[in-house]
Tab-separated table of C-alpha atoms in Angstrom:
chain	number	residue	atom	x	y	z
A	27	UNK	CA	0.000	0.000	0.000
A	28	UNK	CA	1.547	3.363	-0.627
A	29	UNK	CA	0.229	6.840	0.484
A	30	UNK	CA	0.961	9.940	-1.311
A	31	UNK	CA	0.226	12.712	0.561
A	32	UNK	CA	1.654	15.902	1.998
A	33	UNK	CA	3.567	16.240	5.352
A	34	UNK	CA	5.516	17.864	7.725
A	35	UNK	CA	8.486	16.746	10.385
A	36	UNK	CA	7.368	16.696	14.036
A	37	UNK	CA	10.176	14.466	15.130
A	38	UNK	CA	13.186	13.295	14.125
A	39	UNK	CA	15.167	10.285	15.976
A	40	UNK	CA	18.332	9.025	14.395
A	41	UNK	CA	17.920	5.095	14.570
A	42	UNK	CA	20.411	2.298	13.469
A	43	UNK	CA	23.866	3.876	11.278
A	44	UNK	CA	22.165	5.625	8.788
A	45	UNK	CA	18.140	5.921	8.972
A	46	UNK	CA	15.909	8.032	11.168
A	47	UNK	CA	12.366	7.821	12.303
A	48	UNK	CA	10.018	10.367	11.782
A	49	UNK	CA	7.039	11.295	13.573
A	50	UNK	CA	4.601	13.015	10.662
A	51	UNK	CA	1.527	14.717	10.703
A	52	UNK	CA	0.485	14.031	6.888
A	53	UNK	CA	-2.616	16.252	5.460
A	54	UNK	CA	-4.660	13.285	4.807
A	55	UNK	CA	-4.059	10.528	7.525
A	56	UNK	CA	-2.876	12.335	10.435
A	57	UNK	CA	-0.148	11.755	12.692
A	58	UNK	CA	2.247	8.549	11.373
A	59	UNK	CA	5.317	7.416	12.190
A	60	UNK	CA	7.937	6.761	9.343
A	61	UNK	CA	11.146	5.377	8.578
A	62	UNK	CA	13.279	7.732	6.330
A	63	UNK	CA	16.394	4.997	5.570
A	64	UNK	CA	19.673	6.263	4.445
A	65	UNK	CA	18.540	10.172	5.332
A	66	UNK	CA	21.643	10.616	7.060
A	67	UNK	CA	23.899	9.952	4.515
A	68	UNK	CA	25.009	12.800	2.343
A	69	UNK	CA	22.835	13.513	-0.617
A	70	UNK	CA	20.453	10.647	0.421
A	71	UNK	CA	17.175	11.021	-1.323
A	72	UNK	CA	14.968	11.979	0.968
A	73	UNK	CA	17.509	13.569	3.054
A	74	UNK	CA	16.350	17.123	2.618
A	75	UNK	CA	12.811	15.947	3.878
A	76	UNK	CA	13.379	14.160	6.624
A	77	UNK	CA	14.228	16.933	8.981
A	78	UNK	CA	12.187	18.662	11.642
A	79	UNK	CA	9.671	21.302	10.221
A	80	UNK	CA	10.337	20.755	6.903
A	81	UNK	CA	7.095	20.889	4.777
A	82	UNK	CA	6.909	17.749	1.824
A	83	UNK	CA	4.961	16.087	-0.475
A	84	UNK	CA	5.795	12.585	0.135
A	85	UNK	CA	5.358	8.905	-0.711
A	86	UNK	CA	4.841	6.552	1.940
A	87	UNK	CA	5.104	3.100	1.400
A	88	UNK	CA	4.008	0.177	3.578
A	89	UNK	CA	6.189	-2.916	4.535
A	90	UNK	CA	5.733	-5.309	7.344
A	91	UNK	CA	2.669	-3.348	9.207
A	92	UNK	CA	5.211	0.018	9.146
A	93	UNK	CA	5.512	3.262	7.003
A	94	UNK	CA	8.902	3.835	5.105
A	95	UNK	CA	9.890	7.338	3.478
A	96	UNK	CA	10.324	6.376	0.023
A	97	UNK	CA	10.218	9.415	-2.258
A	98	UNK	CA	9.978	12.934	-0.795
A	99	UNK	CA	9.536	16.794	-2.530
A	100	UNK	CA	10.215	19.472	-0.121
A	101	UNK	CA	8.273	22.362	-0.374
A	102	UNK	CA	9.235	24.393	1.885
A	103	UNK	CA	11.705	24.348	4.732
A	104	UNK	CA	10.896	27.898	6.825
A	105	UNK	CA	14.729	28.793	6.372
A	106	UNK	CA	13.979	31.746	8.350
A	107	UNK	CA	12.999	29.715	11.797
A	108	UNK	CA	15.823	27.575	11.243
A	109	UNK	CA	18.066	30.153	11.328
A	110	UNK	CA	16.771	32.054	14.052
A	111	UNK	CA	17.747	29.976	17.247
A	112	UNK	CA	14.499	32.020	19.235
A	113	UNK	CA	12.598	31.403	16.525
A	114	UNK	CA	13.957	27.835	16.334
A	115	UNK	CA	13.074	26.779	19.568
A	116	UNK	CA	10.047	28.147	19.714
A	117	UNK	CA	8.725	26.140	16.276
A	118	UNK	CA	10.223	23.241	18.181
A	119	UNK	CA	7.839	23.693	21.039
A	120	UNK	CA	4.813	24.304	18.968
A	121	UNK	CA	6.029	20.858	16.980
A	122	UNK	CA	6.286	19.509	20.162
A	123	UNK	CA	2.343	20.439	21.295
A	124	UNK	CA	1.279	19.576	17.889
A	125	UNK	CA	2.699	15.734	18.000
A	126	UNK	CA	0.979	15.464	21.514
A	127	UNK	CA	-2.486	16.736	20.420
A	128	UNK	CA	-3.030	15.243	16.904
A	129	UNK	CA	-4.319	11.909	16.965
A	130	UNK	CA	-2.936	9.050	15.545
A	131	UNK	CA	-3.873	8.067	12.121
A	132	UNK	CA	-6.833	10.443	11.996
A	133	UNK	CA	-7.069	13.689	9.558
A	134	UNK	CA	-6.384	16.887	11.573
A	135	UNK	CA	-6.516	19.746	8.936
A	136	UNK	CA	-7.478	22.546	11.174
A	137	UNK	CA	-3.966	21.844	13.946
A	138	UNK	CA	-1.759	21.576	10.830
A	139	UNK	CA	-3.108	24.380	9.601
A	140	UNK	CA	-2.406	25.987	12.532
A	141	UNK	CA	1.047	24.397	13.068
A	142	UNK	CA	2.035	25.606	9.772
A	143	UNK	CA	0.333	29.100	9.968
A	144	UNK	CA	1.871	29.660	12.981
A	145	UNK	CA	5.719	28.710	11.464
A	146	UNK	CA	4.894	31.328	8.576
A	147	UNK	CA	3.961	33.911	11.745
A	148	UNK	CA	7.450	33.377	12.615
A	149	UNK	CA	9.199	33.642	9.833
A	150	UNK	CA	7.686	36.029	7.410
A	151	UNK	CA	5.217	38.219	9.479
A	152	UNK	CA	6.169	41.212	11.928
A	153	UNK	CA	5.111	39.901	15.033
A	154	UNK	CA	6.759	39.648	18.785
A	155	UNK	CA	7.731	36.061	19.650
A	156	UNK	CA	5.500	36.155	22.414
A	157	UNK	CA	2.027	36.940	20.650
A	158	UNK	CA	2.490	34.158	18.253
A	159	UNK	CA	3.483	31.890	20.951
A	160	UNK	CA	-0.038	32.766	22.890
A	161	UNK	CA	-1.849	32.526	19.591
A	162	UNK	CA	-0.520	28.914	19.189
A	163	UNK	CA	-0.997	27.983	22.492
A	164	UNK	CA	-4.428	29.215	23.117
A	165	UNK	CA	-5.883	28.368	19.460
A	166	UNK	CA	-4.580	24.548	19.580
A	167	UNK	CA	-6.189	24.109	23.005
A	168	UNK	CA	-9.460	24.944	21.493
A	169	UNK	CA	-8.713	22.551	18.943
A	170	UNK	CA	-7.793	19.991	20.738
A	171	UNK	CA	-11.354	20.503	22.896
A	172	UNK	CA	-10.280	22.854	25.802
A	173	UNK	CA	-11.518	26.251	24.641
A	174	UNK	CA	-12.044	28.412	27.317
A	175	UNK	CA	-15.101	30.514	28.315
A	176	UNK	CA	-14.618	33.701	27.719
A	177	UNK	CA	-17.564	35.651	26.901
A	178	UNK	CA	-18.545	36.613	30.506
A	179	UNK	CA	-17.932	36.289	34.044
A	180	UNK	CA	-18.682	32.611	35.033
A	181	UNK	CA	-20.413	33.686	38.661
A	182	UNK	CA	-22.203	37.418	38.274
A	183	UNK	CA	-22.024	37.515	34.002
A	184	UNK	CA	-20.687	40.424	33.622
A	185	UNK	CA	-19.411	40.892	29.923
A	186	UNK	CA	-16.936	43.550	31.522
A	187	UNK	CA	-15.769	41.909	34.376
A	188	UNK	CA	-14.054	44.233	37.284
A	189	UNK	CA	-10.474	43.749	37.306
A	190	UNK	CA	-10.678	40.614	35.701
A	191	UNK	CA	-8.983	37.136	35.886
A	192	UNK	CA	-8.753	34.422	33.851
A	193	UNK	CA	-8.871	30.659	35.956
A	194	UNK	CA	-6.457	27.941	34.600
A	195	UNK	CA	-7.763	24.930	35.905
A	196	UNK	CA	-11.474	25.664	35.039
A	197	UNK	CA	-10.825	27.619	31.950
A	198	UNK	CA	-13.589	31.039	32.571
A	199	UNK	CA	-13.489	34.298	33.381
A	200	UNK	CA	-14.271	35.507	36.383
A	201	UNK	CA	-14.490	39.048	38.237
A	202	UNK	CA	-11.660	39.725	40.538
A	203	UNK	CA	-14.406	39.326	43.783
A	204	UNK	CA	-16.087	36.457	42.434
A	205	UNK	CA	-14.583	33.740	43.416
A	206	UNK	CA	-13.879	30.169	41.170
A	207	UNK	CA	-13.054	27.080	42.684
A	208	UNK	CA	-9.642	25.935	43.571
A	209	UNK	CA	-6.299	26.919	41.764
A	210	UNK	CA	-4.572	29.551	40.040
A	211	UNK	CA	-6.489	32.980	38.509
A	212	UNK	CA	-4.323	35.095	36.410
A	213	UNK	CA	-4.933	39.155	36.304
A	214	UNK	CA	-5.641	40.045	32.834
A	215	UNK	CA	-6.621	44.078	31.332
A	216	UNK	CA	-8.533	45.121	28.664
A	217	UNK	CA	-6.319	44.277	25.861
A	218	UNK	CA	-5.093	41.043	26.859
A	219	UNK	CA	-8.897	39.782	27.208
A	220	UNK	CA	-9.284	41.120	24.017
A	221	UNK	CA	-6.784	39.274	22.653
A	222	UNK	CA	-7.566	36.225	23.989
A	223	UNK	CA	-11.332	36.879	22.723
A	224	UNK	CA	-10.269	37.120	19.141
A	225	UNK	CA	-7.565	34.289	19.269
A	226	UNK	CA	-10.135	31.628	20.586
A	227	UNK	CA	-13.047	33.461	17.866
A	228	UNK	CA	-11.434	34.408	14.862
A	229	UNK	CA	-11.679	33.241	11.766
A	230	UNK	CA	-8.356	31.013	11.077
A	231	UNK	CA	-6.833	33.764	8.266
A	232	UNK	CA	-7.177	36.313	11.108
A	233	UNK	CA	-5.177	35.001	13.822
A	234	UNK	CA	-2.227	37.177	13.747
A	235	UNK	CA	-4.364	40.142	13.028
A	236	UNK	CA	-3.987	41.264	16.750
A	237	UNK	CA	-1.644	43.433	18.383
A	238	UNK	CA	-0.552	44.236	22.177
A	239	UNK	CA	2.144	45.229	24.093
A	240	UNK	CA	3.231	46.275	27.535
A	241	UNK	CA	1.898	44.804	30.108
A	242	UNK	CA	-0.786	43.163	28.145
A	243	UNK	CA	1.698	41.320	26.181
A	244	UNK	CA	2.445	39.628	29.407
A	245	UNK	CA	-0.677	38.800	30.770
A	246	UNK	CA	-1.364	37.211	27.515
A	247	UNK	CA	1.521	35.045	27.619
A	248	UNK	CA	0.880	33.981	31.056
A	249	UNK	CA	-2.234	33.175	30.488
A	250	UNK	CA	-1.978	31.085	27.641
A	251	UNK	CA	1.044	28.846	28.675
A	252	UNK	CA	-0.509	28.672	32.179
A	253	UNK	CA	-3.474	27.193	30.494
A	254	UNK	CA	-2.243	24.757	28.256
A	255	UNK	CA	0.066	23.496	30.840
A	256	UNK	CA	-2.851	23.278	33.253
A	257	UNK	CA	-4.877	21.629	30.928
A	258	UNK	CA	-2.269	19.441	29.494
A	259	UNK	CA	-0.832	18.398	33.259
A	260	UNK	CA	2.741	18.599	31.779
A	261	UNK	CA	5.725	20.147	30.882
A	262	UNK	CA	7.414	20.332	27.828
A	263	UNK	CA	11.189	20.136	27.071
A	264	UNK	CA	11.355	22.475	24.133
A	265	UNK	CA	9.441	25.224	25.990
A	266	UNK	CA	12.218	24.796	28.844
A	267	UNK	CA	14.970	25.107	26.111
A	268	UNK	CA	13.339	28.290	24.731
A	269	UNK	CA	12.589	30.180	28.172
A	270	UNK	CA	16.298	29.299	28.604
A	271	UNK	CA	17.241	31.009	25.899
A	272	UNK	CA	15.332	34.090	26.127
A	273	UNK	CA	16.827	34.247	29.664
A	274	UNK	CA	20.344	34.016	28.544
C-alpha cells in the first residue's frame, strides 16, 4: 500500500547507522510514524525531507505493518525559523504540542493548519515572539477541545468583568471578587482579554491580526502557557529550552 500525501516533520530520531524515524503529521491521515532509511547519509534522497519542520509532499510506502519514506519533494523548509535559534526553539515547542495533540492516524486539517500558519507567523510576518506563541498555544487548546469561556464572568455575568482574571484549571473568566473554585487565577486588562477573545473566535486567516504590548503582552503570555500546561498536566522540554534562551 503506498500513500501519497503531503507532510511535515514533528520528530526526528536518528535510529540504526544511517536511517531516522520520523514522527509526521500528513494532510490526509494524520499523525504517522515513518522510517526515512539512508537520510543521514550525504545527498540521500529523501535527506532534505526528513528533517524537523520541513514541509513535503511525500510517498509513503508500507512494509511489514510500518511506514517507510520512500520518495519525498520538499516544499518548503521555513529557512527563516531555522536560522533564528528564538525562533527555532520556539517552532520546536509548537512541533512539540502539535505531536501530543493530533491523533494518531486520523485527519487533523485545522492543527496543521495551525502548526504551519503559525511557522509562517514566525518567519515572514512582523510579530513579537510572544504573541504568536499565545496565539498557538491558546488556538490549539481549542482545537484539541479545551476552549475556554470567555464571553462573561462565570459567577455574576458580567461581559466587563471588574479587574478581571482568567482561571487555569477551570478555563472562565471571572471578576476579581467572584470567586472560582480551587487553583490559580491570572490578572488580565482590557487588551489582553481582548486578545484572547479574538484568538479563541477568529476566523483562522485572522489570527495574527492582533496586536498588544506592555503589560498586556504579558498577561497574555501567562495566560496562555498557564493554560495549556494546566490543561495538558505537563511540561514540555522544548518550551524549557526556549525560556532558557530568552533568559540568557
Amino acid at each position: 500500500m503506498n500513500l501519497t500525501t503531503q507532510a511535515i516533520v514533528l520528530r526526528e530520531v536518528n535510529y540504526r547507522e544511517s536511517d531516522k524515524i520520523l514522527t509526521l503529521l500528513t494532510r490526509d491521515s494524520g499523525k504517522l510514524t515513518a522510517t526515512a532509511r539512508a537520510s543521514r547519509k550525504k545527498g540521500g534522497g529523501v535527506s532534505a525531507a526528513a528533517q524537523l519542520l520541513v514541509w513535503s509532499d511525500v510517498v509513503l510506502k508500507e512494509y511489514r505493518g510500518r511506514w517507510l519514506l520512500s520518495e519525498a519533494v520538499t516544499n518548503r523548509e521555513f529557512r527563516g525559523v531555522r536560522e533564528d535559534l528564538d525562533k527555532l526553539a520556539l517552532a520546536s515547542y509548537f512541533a512539540e504540542v502539535t505531536e501530543l495533540l493530533a491523533p494518531e492516524g486520523v485527519p487533523a486539517p485545522e492543527l496543521l493548519a495551525l502548526l504551519l500558519n503559525s511557522l509562517y507567523a514566525l518567519e515572514s510576518l512582523d510579530r513579537p515572539l510572544p504573541l504568536v506563541k499565545a496565539a498557538f498555544e491558546l488556538r490549539a487548546m481549542c482545537l484539541a477541545g479545551y476552549a475556554p469561556a470567555l464571553d462573561r464572568c462565570a459567577l455574576c455575568g458580567a461581559e466587563q468583568p471588574e479587574e478581571p482574571r482568567f482561571h487555569l484549571r477551570e478555563g472562565v473568566l471571572h471578576c476579581r471578587g467572584c470567586r472560582v473554585g480551587d487553583g490559580i487565577s491570572l490578572p488580565l486588562d482590557a487588551g489582553s482579554l481582548a486578545a484572547m477573545r479574538h484568538i479563541t473566535s477568529c476566523p483562522a486567516r485572522r489570527l495574527f491580526s492582533f496586536r498588544l504590548s506592555g503589560p498586556g503582552e504579558k498577561r497574555l503570555g501567562d495566560a496562555a502557557e498557564g493554560f495549556l500546561l494546566t490543561q495538558l498536566e505537563r511540561g514540555f522540554r522544548t518550551l524549557d529550552f526556549y525560556k532558557q534562551i530568552k533568559n540568557n
